[in-house]
PDB file of C-alpha atoms in Angstrom:
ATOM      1  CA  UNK A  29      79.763  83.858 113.675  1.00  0.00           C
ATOM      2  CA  UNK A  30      82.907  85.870 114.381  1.00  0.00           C
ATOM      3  CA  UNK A  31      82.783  89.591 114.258  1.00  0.00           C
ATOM      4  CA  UNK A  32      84.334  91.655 111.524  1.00  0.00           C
ATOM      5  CA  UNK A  33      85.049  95.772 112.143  1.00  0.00           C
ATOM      6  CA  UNK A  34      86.688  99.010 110.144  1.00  0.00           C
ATOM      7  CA  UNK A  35      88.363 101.235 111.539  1.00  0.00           C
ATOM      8  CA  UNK A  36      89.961 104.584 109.654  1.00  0.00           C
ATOM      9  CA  UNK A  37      90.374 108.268 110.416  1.00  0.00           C
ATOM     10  CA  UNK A  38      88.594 111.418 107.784  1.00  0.00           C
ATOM     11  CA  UNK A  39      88.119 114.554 107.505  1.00  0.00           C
ATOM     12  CA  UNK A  40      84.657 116.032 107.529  1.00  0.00           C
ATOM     13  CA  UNK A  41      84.901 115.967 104.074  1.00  0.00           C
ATOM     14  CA  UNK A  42      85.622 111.744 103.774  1.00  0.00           C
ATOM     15  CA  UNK A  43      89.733 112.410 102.846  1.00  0.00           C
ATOM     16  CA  UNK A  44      91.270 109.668 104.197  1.00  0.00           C
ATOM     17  CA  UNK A  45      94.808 110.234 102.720  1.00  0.00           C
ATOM     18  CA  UNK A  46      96.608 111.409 100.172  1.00  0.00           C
ATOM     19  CA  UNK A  47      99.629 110.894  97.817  1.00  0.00           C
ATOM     20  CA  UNK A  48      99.736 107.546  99.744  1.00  0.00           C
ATOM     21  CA  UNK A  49      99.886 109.025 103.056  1.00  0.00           C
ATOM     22  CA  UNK A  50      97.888 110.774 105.545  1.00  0.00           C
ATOM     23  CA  UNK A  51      97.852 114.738 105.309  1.00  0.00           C
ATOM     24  CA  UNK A  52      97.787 115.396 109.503  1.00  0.00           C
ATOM     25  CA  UNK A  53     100.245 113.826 112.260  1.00  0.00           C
ATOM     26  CA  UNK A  54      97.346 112.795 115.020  1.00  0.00           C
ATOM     27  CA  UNK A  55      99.075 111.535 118.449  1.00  0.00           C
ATOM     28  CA  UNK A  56      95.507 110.881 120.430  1.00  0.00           C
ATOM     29  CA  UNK A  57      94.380 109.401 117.145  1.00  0.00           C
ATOM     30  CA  UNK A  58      97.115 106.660 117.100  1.00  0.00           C
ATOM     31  CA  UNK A  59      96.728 106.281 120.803  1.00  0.00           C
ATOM     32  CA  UNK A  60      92.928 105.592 120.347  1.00  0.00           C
ATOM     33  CA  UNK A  61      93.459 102.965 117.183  1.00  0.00           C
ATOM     34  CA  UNK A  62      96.211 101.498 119.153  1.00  0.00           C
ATOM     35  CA  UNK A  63      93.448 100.746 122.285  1.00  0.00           C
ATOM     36  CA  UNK A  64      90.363  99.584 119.696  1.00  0.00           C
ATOM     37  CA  UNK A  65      92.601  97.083 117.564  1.00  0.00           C
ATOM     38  CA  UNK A  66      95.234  95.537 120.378  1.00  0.00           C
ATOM     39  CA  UNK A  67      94.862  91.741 120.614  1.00  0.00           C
ATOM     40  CA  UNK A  68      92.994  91.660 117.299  1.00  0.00           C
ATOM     41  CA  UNK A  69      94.139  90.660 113.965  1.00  0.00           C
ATOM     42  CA  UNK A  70      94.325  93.576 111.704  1.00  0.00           C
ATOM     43  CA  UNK A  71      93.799  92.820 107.795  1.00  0.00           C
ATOM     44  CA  UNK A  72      95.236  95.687 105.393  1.00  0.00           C
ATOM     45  CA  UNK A  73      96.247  96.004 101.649  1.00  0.00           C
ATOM     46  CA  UNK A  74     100.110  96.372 100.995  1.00  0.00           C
ATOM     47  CA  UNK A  75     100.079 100.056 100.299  1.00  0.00           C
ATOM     48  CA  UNK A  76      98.553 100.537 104.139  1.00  0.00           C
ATOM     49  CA  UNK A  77     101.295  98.071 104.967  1.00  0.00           C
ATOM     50  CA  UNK A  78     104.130  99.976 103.427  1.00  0.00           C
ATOM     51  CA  UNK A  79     102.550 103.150 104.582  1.00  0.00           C
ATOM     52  CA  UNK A  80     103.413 102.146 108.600  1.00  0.00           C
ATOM     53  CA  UNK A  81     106.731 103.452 109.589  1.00  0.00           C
ATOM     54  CA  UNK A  82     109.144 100.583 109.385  1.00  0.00           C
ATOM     55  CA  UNK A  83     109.551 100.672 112.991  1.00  0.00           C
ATOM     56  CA  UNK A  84     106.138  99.882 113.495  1.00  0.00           C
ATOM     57  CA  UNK A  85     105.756  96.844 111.371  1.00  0.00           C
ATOM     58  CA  UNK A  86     104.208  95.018 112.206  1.00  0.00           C
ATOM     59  CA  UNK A  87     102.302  96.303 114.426  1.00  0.00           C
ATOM     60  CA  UNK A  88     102.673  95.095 118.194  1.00  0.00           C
ATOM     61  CA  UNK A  89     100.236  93.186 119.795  1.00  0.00           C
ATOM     62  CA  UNK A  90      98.189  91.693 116.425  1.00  0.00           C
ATOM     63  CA  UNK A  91      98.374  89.475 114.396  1.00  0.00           C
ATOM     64  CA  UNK A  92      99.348  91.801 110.755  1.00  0.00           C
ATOM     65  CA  UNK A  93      97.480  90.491 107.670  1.00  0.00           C
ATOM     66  CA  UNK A  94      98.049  92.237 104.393  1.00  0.00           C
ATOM     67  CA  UNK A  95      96.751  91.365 100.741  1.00  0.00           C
ATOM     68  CA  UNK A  96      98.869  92.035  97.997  1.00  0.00           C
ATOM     69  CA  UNK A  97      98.200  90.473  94.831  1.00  0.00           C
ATOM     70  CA  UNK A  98     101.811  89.510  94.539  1.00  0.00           C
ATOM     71  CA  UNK A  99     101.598  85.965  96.032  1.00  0.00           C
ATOM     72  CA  UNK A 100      99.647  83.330  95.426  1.00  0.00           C
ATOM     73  CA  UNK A 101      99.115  81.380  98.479  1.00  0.00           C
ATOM     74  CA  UNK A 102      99.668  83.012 102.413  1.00  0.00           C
ATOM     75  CA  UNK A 103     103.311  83.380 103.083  1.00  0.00           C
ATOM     76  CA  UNK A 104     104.788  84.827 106.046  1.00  0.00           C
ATOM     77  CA  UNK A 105     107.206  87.809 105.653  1.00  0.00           C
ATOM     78  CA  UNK A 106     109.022  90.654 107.752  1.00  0.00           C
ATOM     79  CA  UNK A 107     106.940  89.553 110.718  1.00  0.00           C
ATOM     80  CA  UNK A 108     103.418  89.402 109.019  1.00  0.00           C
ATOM     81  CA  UNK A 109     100.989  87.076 107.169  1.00  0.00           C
ATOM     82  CA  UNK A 110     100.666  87.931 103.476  1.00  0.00           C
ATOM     83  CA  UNK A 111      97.684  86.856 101.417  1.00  0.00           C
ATOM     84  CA  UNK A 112      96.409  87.156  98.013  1.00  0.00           C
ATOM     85  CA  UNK A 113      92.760  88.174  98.407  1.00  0.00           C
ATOM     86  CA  UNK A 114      90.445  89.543 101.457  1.00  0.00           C
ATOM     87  CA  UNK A 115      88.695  86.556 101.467  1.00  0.00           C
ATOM     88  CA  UNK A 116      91.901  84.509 102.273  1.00  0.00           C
ATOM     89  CA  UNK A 117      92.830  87.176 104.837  1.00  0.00           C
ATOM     90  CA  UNK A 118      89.772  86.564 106.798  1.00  0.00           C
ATOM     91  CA  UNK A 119      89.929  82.917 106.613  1.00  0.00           C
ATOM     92  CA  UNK A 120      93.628  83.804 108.296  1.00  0.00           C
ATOM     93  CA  UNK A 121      91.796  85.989 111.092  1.00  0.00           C
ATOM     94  CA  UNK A 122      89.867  83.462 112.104  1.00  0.00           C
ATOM     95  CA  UNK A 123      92.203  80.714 112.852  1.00  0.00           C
ATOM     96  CA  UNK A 124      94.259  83.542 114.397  1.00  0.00           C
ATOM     97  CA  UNK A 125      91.445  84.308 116.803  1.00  0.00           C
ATOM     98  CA  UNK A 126      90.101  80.803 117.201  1.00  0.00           C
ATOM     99  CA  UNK A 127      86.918  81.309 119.538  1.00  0.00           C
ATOM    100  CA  UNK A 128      84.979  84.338 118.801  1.00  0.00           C
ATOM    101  CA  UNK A 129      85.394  86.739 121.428  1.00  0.00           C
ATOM    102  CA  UNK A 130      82.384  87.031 123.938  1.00  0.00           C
ATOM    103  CA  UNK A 131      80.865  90.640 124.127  1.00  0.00           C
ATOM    104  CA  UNK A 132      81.217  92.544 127.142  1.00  0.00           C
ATOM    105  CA  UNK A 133      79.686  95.963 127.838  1.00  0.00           C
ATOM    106  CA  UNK A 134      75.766  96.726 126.669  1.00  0.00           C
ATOM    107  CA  UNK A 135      75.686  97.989 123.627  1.00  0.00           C
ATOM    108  CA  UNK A 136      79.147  97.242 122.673  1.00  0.00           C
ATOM    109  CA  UNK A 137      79.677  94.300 120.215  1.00  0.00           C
ATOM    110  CA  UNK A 138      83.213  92.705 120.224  1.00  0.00           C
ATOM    111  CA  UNK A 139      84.853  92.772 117.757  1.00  0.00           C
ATOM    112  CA  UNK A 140      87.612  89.502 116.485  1.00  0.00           C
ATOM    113  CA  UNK A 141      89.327  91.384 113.540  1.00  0.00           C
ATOM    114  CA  UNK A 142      89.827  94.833 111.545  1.00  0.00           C
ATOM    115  CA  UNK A 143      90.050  96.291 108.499  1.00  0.00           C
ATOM    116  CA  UNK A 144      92.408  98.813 108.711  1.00  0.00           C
ATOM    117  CA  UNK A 145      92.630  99.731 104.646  1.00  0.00           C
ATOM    118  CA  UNK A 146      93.433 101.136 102.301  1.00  0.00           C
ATOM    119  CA  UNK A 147      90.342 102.324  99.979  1.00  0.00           C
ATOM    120  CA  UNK A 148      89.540  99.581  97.928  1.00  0.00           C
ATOM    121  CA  UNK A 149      89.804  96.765 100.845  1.00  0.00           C
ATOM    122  CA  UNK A 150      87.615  99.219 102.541  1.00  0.00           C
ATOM    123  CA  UNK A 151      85.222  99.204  99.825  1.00  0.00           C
ATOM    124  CA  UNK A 152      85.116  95.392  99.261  1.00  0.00           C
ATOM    125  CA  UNK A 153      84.907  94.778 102.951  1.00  0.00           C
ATOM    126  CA  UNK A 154      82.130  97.298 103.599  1.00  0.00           C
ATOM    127  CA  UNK A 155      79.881  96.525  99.788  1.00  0.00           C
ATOM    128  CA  UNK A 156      79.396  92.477 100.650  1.00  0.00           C
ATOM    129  CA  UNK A 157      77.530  90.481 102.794  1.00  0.00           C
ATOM    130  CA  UNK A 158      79.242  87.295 102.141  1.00  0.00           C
ATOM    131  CA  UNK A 159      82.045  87.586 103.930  1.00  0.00           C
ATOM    132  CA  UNK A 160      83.715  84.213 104.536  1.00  0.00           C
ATOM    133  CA  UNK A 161      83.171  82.808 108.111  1.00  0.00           C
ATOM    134  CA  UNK A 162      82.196  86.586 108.922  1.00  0.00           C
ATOM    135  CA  UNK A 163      79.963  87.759 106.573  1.00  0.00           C
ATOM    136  CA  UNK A 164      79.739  91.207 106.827  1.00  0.00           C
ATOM    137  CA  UNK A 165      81.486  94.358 108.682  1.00  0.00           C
ATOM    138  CA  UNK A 166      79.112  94.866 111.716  1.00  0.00           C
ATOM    139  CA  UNK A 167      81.215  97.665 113.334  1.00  0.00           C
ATOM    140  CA  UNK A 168      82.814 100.843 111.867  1.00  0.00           C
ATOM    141  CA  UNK A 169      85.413 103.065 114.668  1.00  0.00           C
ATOM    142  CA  UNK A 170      86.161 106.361 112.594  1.00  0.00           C
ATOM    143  CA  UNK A 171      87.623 109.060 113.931  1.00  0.00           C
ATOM    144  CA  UNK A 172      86.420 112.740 112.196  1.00  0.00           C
ATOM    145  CA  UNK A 173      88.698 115.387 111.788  1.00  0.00           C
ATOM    146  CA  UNK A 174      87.037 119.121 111.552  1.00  0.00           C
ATOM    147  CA  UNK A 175      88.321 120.910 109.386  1.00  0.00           C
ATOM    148  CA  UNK A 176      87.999 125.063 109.615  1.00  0.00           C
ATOM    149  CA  UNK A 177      86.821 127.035 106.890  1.00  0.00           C
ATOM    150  CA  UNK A 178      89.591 128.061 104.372  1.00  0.00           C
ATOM    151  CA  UNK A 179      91.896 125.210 105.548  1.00  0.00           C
ATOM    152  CA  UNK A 180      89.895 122.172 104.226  1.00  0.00           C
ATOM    153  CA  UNK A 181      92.358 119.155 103.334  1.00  0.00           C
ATOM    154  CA  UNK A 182      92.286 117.634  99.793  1.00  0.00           C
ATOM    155  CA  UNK A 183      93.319 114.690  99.348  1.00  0.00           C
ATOM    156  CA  UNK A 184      93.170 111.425  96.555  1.00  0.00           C
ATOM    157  CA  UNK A 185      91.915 108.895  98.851  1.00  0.00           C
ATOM    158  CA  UNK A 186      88.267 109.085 100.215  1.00  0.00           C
ATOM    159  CA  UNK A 187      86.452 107.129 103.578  1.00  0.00           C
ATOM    160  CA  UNK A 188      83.691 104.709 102.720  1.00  0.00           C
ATOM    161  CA  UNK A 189      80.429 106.345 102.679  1.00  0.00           C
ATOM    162  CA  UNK A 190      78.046 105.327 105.031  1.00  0.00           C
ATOM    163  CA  UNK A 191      73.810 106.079 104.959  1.00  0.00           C
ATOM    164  CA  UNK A 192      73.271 106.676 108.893  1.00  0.00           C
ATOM    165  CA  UNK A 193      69.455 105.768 109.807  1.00  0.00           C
ATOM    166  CA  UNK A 194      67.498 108.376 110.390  1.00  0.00           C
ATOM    167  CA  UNK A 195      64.663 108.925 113.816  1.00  0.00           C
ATOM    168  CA  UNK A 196      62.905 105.820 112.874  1.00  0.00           C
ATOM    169  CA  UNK A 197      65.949 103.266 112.759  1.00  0.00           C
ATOM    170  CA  UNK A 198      65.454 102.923 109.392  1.00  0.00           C
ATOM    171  CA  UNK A 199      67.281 104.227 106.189  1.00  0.00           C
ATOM    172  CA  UNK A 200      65.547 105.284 103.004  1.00  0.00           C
ATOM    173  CA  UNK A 201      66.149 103.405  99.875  1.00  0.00           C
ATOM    174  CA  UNK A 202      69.499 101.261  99.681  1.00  0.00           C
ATOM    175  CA  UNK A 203      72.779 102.066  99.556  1.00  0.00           C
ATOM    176  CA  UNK A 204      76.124  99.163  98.681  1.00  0.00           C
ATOM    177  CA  UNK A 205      77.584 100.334 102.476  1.00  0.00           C
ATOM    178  CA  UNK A 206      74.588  99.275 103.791  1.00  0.00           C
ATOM    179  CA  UNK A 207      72.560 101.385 106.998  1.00  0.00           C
ATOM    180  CA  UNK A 208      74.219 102.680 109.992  1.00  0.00           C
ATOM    181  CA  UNK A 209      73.571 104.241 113.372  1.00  0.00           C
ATOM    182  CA  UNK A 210      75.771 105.868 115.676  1.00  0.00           C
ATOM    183  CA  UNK A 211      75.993 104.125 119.337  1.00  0.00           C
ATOM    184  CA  UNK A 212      78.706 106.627 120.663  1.00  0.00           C
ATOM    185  CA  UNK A 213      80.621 109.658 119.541  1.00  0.00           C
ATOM    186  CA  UNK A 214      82.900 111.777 121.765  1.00  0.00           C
ATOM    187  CA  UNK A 215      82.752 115.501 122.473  1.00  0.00           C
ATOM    188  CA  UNK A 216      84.746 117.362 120.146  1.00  0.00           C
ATOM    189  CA  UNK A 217      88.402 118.231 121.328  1.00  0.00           C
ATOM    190  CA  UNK A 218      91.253 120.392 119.520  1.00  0.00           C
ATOM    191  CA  UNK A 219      94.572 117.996 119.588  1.00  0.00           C
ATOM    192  CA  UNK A 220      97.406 119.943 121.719  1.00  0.00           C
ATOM    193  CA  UNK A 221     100.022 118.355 119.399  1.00  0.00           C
ATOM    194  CA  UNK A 222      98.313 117.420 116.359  1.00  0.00           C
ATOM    195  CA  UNK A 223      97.574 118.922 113.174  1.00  0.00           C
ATOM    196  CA  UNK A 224      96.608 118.907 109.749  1.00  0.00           C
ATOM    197  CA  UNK A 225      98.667 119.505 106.835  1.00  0.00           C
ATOM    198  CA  UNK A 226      97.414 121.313 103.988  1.00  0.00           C
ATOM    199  CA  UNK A 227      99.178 120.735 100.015  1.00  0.00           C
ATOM    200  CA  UNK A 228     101.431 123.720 100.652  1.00  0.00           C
ATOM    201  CA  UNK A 229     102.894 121.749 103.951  1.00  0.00           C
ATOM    202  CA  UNK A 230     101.031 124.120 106.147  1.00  0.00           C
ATOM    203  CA  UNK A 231     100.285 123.208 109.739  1.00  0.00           C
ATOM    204  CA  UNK A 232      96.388 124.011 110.615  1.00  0.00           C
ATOM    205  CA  UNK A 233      94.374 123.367 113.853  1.00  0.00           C
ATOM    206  CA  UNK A 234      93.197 119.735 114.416  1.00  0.00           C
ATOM    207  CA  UNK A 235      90.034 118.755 115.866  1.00  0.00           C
ATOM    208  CA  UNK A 236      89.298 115.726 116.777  1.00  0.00           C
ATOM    209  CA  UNK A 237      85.842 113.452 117.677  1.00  0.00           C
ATOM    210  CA  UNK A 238      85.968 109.491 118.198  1.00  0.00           C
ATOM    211  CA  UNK A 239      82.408 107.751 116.553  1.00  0.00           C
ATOM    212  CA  UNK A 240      81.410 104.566 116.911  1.00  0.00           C
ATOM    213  CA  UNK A 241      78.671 102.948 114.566  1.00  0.00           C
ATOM    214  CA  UNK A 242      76.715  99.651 113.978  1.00  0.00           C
ATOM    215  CA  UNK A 243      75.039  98.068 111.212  1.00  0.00           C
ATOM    216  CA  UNK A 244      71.458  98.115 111.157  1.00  0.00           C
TER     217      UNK A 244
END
């Protein structure tokens, strides 16, 4: 069974863009998405797509897979693989991968491919369990951005909520996201370049923690 992961970037408060953008500029952010997804494919809906500055697309090193309901069958175009439905783009990671990749460090599942959004391939992705050659997401990287009283971020656009498991292993009741626990999670840093950007175009501190979690 290959290995399916999501990886996005929210505040403390789940915003994970807005207005079709994201509301912060975060260098060691892109620097730490660029390390977890190179060599993978990367599956995304067109909006995410279009949302990448066009020097970036596709972007280097993966194999770019975007949905769009638009066509009908995949098509390749402007240097990435274009499919009409998750289901197709993850029959397109696969034969991009080929083998599944081998796990290496304890406690660290490899991963073969990524979601990398926007919201509602995030929510499809992350609600079923029958996931073509998959099956479900096993692996979530999120970064979490801290926001300081009186300069929370709004935004349209909201993270996937996840139930983490509490002492026991074990979550109470269900939830569509299934249950999650946290295997690693950085100390929290403030960004010497970064920052977030509130609706008036203000500038406001940025801090910054990497979290790593794993389906139960």
């Amino acid at each position: 069974m290959y290995r399916l992961g999501a990886i996005w970037t929210q505040t403390d408060a789940g915003i994970i863009g807005r207005d079709g953008d994201m509301p912060w500029y975060a260098p060691e952010d892109l620097a730490h998405f660029k390390k977890v997804t190179l060599g993978a494919p990367v599956i995304m809906g067109r909006r995410t797509w279009e949302s990448l500055p066009p020097r970036f697309r596709p972007l280097p090193g993966r194999t770019n897979i975007v949905i769009s309901r638009s066509v009908t069958e995949a098509e390749e175009r402007d240097g990435a693989l274009w499919v009409p439905s998750l289901d197709a783009a993850l029959y397109a990671a696969r034969d991009a991968v080929g083998a599944p990749v081998e796990a290496t460090p304890a406690d660290t599942a490899a991963v073969d491919a990524w979601i990398i959004g926007g919201g509602s391939v995030y929510a499809e992705a992350l609600s079923r369990t029958d996931l073509p050659t998959f099956g479900r997401v096993e692996t979530v990287e999120r970064t979490l951005f801290y926001c300081q009283e009186g300069n929370e971020i709004t935004g349209d656009t909201r993270a996937p909520e996840l139930q983490l498991a509490n002492s026991a292993g074990s979550c109470e009741g269900s939830s569509p996201n299934g249950c999650w626990r946290v295997t690693s999670e950085s100390a929290w840093e403030n960004s010497e370049k970064g920052y977030l950007l509130d609706e008036s175009g203000t500038k406001n501190p940025m801090y910054f923690s990497f979290q790593r979690l794993e389906r139960i």
